[in-house]
CSV table of C-alpha atoms in Angstrom, one decimal:
chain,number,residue,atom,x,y,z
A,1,UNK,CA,31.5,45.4,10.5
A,2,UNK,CA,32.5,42.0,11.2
A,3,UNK,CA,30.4,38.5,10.2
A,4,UNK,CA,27.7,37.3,11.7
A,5,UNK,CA,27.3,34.6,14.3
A,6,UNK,CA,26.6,31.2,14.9
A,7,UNK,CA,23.0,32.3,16.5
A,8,UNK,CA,22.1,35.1,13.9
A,9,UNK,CA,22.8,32.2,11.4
A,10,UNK,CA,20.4,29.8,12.3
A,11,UNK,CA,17.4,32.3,12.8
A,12,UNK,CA,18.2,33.6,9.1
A,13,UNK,CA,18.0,30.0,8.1
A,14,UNK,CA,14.9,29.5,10.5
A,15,UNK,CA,13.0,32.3,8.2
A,16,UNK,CA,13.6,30.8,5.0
A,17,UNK,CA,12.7,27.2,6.1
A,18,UNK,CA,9.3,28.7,7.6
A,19,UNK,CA,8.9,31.2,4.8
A,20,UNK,CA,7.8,33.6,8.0
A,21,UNK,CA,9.4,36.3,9.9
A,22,UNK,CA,6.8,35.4,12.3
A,23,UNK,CA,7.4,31.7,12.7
A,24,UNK,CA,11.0,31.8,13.0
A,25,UNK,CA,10.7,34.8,15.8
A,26,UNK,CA,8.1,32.2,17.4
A,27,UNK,CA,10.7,29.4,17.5
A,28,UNK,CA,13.5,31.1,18.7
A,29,UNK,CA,11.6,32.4,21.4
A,30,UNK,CA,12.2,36.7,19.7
A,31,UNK,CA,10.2,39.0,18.7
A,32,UNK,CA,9.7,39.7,14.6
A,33,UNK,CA,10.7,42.7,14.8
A,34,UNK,CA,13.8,41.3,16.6
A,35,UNK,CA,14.0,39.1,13.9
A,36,UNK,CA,13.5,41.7,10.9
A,37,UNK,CA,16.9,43.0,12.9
A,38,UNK,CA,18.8,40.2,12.4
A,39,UNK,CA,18.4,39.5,9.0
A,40,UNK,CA,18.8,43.5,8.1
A,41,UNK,CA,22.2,43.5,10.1
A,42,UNK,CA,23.3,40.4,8.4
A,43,UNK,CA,22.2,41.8,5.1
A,44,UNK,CA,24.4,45.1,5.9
A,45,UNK,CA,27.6,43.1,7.4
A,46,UNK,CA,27.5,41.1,4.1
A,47,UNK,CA,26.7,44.1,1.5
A,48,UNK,CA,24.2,41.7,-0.2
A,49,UNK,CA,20.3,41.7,0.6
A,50,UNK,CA,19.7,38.0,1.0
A,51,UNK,CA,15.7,37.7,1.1
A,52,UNK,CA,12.6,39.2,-0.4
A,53,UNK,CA,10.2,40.3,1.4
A,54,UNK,CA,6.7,40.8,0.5
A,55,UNK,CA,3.0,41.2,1.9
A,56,UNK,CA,2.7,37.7,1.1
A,57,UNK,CA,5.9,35.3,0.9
A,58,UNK,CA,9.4,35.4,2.1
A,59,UNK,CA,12.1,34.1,-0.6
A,60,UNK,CA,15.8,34.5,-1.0
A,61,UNK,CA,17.6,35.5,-3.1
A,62,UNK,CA,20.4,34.4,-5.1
A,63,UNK,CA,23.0,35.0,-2.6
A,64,UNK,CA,20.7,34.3,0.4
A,65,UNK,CA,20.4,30.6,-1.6
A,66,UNK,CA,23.9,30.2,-2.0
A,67,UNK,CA,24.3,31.4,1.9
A,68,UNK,CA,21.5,29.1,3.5
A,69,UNK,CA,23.0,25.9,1.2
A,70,UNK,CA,26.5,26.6,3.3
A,71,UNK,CA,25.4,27.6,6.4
A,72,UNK,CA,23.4,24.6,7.0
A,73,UNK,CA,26.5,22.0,6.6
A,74,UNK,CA,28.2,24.5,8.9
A,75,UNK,CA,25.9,24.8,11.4
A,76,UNK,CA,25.8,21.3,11.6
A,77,UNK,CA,29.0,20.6,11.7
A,78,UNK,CA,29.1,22.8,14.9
A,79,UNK,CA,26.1,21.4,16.5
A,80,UNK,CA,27.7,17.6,15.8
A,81,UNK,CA,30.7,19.4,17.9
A,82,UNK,CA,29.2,20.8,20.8
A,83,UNK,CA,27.4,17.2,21.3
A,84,UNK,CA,30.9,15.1,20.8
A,85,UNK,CA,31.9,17.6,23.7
A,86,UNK,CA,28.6,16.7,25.4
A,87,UNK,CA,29.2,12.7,25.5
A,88,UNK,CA,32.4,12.9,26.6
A,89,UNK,CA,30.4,12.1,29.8
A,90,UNK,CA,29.8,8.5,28.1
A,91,UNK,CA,26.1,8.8,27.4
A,92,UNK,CA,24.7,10.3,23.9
A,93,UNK,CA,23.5,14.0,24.3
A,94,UNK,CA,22.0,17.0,22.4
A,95,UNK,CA,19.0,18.3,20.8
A,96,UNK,CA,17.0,16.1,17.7
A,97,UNK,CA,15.0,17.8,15.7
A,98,UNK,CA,12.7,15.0,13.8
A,99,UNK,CA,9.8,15.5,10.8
A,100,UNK,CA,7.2,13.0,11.6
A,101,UNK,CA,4.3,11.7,9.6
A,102,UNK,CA,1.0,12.5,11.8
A,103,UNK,CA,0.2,8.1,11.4
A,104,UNK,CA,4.0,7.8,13.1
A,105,UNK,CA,3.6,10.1,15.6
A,106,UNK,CA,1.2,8.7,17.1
A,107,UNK,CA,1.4,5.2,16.6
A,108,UNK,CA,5.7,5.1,17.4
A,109,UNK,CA,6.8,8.3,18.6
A,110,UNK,CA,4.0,9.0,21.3
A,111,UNK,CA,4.4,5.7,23.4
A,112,UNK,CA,8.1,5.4,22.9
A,113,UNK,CA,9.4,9.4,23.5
A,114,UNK,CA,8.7,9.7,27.4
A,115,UNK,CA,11.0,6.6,28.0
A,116,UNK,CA,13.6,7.4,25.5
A,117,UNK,CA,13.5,11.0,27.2
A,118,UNK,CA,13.6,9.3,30.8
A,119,UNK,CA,16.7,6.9,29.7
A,120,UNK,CA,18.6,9.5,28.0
A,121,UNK,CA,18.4,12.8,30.2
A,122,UNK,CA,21.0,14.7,28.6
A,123,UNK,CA,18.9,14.1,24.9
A,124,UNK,CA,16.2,16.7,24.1
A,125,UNK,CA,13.7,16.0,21.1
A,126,UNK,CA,11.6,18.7,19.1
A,127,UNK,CA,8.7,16.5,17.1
A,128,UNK,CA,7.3,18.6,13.7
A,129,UNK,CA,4.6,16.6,12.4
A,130,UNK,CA,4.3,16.9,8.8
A,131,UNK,CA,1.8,14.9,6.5
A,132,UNK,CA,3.8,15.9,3.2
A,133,UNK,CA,7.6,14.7,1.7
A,134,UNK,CA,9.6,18.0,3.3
A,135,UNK,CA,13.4,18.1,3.0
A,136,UNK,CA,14.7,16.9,5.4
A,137,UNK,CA,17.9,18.7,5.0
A,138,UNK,CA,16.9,22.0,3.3
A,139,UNK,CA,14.4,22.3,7.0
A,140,UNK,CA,17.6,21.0,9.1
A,141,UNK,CA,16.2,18.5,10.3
A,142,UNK,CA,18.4,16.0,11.9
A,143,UNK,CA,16.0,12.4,10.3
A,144,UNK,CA,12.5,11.9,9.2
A,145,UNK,CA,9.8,9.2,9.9
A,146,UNK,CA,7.9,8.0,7.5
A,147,UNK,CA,6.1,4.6,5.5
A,148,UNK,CA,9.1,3.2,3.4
A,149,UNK,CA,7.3,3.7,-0.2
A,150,UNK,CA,7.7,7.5,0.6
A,151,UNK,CA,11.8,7.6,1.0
A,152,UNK,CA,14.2,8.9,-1.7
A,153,UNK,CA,17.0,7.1,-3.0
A,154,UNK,CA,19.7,9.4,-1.5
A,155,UNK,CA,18.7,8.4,2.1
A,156,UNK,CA,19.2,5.5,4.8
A,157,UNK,CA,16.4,3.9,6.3
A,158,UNK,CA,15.9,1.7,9.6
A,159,UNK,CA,12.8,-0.1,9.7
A,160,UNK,CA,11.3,0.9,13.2
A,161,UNK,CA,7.4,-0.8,13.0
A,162,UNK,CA,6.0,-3.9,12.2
A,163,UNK,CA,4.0,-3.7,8.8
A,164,UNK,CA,0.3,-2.8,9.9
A,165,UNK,CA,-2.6,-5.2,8.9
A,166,UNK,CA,-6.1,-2.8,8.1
A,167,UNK,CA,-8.7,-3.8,9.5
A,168,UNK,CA,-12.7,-2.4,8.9
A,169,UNK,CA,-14.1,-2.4,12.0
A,170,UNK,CA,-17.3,-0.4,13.5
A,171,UNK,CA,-19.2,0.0,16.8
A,172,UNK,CA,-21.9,-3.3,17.9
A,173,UNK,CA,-24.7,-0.5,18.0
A,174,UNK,CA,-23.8,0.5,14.0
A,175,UNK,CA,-24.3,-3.3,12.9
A,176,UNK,CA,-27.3,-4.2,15.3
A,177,UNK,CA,-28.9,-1.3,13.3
A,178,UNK,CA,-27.6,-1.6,9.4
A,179,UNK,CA,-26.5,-5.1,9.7
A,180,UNK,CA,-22.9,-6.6,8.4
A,181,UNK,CA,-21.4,-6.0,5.2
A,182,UNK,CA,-20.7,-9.8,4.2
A,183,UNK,CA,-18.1,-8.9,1.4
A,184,UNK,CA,-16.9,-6.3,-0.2
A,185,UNK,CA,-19.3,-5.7,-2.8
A,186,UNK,CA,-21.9,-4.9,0.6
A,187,UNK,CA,-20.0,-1.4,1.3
A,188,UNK,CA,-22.3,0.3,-1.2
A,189,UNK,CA,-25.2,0.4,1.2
A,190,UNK,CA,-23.0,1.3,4.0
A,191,UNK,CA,-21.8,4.4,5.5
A,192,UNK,CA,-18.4,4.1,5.3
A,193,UNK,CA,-15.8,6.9,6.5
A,194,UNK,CA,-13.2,8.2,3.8
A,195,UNK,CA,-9.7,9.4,4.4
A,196,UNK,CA,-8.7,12.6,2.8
A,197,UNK,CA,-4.6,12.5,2.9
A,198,UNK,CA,-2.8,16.1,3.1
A,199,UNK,CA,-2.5,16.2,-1.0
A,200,UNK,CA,-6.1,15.8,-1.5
A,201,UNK,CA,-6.1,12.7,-2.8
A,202,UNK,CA,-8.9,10.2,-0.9
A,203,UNK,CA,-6.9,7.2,0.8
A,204,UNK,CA,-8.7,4.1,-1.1
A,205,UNK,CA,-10.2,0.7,0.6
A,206,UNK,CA,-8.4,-2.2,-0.4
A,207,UNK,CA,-9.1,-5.7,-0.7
A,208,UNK,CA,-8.0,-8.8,-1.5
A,209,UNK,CA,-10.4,-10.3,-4.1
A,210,UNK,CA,-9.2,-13.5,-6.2
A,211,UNK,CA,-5.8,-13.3,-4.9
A,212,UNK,CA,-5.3,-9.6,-6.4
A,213,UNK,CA,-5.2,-6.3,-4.3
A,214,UNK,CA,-8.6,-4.4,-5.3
A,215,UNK,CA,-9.6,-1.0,-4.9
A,216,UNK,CA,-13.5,-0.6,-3.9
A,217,UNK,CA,-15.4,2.6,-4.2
A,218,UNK,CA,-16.9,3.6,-1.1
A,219,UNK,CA,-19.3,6.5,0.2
A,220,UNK,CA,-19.7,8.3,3.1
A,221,UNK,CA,-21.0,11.2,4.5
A,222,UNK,CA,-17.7,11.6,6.5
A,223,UNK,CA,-14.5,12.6,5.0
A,224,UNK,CA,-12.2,13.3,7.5
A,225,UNK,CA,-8.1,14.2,7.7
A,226,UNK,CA,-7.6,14.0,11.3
A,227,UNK,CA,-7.8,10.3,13.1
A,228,UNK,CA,-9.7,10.9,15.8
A,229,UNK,CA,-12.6,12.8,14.3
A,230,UNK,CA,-12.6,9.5,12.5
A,231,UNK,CA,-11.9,6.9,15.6
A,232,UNK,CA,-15.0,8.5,17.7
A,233,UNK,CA,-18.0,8.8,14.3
A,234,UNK,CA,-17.1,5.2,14.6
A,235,UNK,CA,-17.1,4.4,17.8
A,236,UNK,CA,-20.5,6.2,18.2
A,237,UNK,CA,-21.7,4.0,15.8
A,238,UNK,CA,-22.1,6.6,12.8
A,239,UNK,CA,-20.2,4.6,10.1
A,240,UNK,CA,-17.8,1.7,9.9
A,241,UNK,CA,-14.1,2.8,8.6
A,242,UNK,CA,-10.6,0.8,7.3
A,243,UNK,CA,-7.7,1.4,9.5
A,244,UNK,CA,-4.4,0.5,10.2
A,245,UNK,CA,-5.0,-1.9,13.4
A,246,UNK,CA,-2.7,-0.1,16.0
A,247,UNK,CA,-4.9,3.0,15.8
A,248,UNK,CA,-8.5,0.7,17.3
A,249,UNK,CA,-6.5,-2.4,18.9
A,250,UNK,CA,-7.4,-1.4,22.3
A,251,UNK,CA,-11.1,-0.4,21.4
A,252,UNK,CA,-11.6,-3.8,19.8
A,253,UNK,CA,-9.9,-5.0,22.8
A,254,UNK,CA,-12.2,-4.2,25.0
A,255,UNK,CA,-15.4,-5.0,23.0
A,256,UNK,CA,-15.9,-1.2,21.7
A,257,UNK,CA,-15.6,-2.1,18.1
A,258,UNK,CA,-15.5,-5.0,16.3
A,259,UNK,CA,-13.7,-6.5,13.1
A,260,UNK,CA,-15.5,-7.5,9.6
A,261,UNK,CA,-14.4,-8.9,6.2
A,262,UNK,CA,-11.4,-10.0,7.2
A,263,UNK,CA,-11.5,-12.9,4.4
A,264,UNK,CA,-10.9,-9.7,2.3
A,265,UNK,CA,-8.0,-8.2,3.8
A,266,UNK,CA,-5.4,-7.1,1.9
A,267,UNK,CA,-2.0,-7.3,2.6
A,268,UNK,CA,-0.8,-5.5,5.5
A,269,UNK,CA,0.5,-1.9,4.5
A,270,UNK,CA,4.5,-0.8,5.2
A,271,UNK,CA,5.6,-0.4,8.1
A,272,UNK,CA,6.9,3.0,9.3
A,273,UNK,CA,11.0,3.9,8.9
A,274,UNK,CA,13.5,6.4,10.7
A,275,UNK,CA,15.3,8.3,7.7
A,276,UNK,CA,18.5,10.7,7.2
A,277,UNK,CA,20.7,11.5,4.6
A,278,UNK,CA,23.4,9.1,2.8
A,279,UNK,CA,26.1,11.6,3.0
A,280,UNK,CA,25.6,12.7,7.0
A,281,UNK,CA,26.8,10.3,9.9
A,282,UNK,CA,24.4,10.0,12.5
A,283,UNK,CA,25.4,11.9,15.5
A,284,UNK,CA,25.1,9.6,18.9
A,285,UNK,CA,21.6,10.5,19.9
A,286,UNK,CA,20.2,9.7,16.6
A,287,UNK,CA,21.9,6.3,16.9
A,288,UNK,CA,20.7,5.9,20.3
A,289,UNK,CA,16.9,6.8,19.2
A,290,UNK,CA,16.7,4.4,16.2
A,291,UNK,CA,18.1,1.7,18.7
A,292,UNK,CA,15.7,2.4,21.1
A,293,UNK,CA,13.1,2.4,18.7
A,294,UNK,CA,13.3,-0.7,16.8
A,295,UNK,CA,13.5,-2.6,20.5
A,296,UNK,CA,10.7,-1.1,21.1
A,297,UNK,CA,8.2,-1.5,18.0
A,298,UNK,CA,9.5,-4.3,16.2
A,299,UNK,CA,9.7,-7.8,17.4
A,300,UNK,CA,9.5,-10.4,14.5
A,301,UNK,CA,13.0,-11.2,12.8
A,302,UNK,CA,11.6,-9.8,9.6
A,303,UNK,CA,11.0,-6.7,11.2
A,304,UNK,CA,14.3,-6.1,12.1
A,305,UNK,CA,16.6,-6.6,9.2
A,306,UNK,CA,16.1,-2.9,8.5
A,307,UNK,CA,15.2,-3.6,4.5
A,308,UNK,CA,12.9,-1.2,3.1
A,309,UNK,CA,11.2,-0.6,0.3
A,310,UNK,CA,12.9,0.5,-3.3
A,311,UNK,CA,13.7,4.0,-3.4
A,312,UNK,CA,15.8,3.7,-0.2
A,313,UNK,CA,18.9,2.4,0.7
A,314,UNK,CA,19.2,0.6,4.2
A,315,UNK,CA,21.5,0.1,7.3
């Protein structure tokens, strides 16, 4: 019955990284019953049923586990091929596949991607954005970008941001009507926007009191999980927020919002790193992406000796 093919591979592989018959058929551009197809025919070629299917989950199986952990060196193996055939033409080409932190897709990837596209024609570059620490590997993707404090031990990291002062900043209307907060022990009678991060946890405000970092308690009748919910409450003067200072530069720029207890700011948070496996070479267009992105967002020599964080090895 013969062995199934490089293309039926990768959408078996695409339905247990998405868990969804549904979400893979929607990524390969198929239909799930096209997709249902697929993995039946492999599981008949094979002789071995290689995922469970319920109502509710999609898992596989022992030998669909044993399968997807050799497929994915293999397929990309032969996607690292087909690009080495690619860049014979002397410029880097082929398709990326990144998992982004929502803070770095924003603040890096989205004014850096349409000139690294324009420069490199023959690169194309799929962006999941993904608040939580995925695999990397087990979802085939070819790096990750996230704050250095997050990395693993088995990976390589290139530095490709600054480190990010936060800043507590709020619209003139919100102080001309409840005043400023003078220090940190103020932010009790203020409305102050919280930070829910995708584990449920609430990010914390942090100062520095007496020479030590210091977490204050703050309330709020905003919690929000999405930055720009967050960026116009303030801006319209509903609450006064602690940010990284990237995400409000331009509106305190331009006189929208304005800074307060800075004698209390803490130490400016990690920047953001580019990440991929210890035991995988980077194929061309990765190296050309991390080149073009630590030109871009990282200007001071500190920024770009590439050291990171403990947890993660870099280069």
């Amino acid at each position: 019955m013969g062995v199934p093919g490089f293309a039926e591979s990768g959408v078996f592989l695409t339905v247990l990284e998405q868990k969804s018959f549904t979400k893979a058929a929607k990524r390969h551009g198929l239909s799930p019953a096209r997709v249902s197809d697929i993995v039946r025919r492999m599981e008949d070629m094979l002789g071995v049923r290689l995922i469970e299917r319920t109502t509710r989950s999609v898992a596989p199986t022992a030998a669909g586990e044993r399968l997807s952990e050799r497929l994915r060196i293999v397929l990309a193996d032969y996607e690292a091929a087909l690009d080495s055939i690619k860049e014979l033409g002397g410029r880097p080409a082929g398709a990326l596949r990144l998992n982004v932190a929502p803070p770095a897709a924003d603040l890096v990837m989205a004014p850096a991607l349409p000139r690294f596209l324009a420069r490199y024609p023959e690169i194309s570059v799929e962006i999941v954005e993904d608040s939580g620490l995925t695999d990397i590997v087990a979802g085939r993707f070819d790096a990750g970008i996230r704050p250095g404090v997050r990395l693993a031990r088995d990976m390589i990291a290139v530095r490709i941001s600054e480190r990010m002062p936060m800043v507590v900043v709020g619209a003139p209307s919100y102080f001309a009507a409840s005043g400023r907060p003078r220090g940190p022990q103020d932010l009790a009678s203020h409305e102050c926007i919280r930070f829910r991060l995708s584990n449920g946890t609430l990010f914390p405000w942090s100062f520095r009191i007496k020479q030590k970092r210091t977490e204050v308690q703050v309330q709020g009748r905003l919690i929000a999980q999405g930055m720009e919910v967050a960026k116009a409450a303030v801006r319209d003067g509903a609450a006064i927020f602690q940010v990284p200072l990237p995400y409000v530069a331009n509106d305190l720029a331009e006189g929208r919002l304005e800074r307060v207890l800075d004698d209390w700011a803490d130490t400016p948070i990690d920047g953001f790193f580019l990440y991929y496996p210890a035991s995988r070479q980077p194929r061309p267009a990765l190296k050309a992406l991390m080149q073009f992105l630590r030109t871009t967002h990282t200007s001071s020599p500190a920024s770009r000796t590439g050291n990171v964080s403990k947890g993660a090895r870099s280069r």
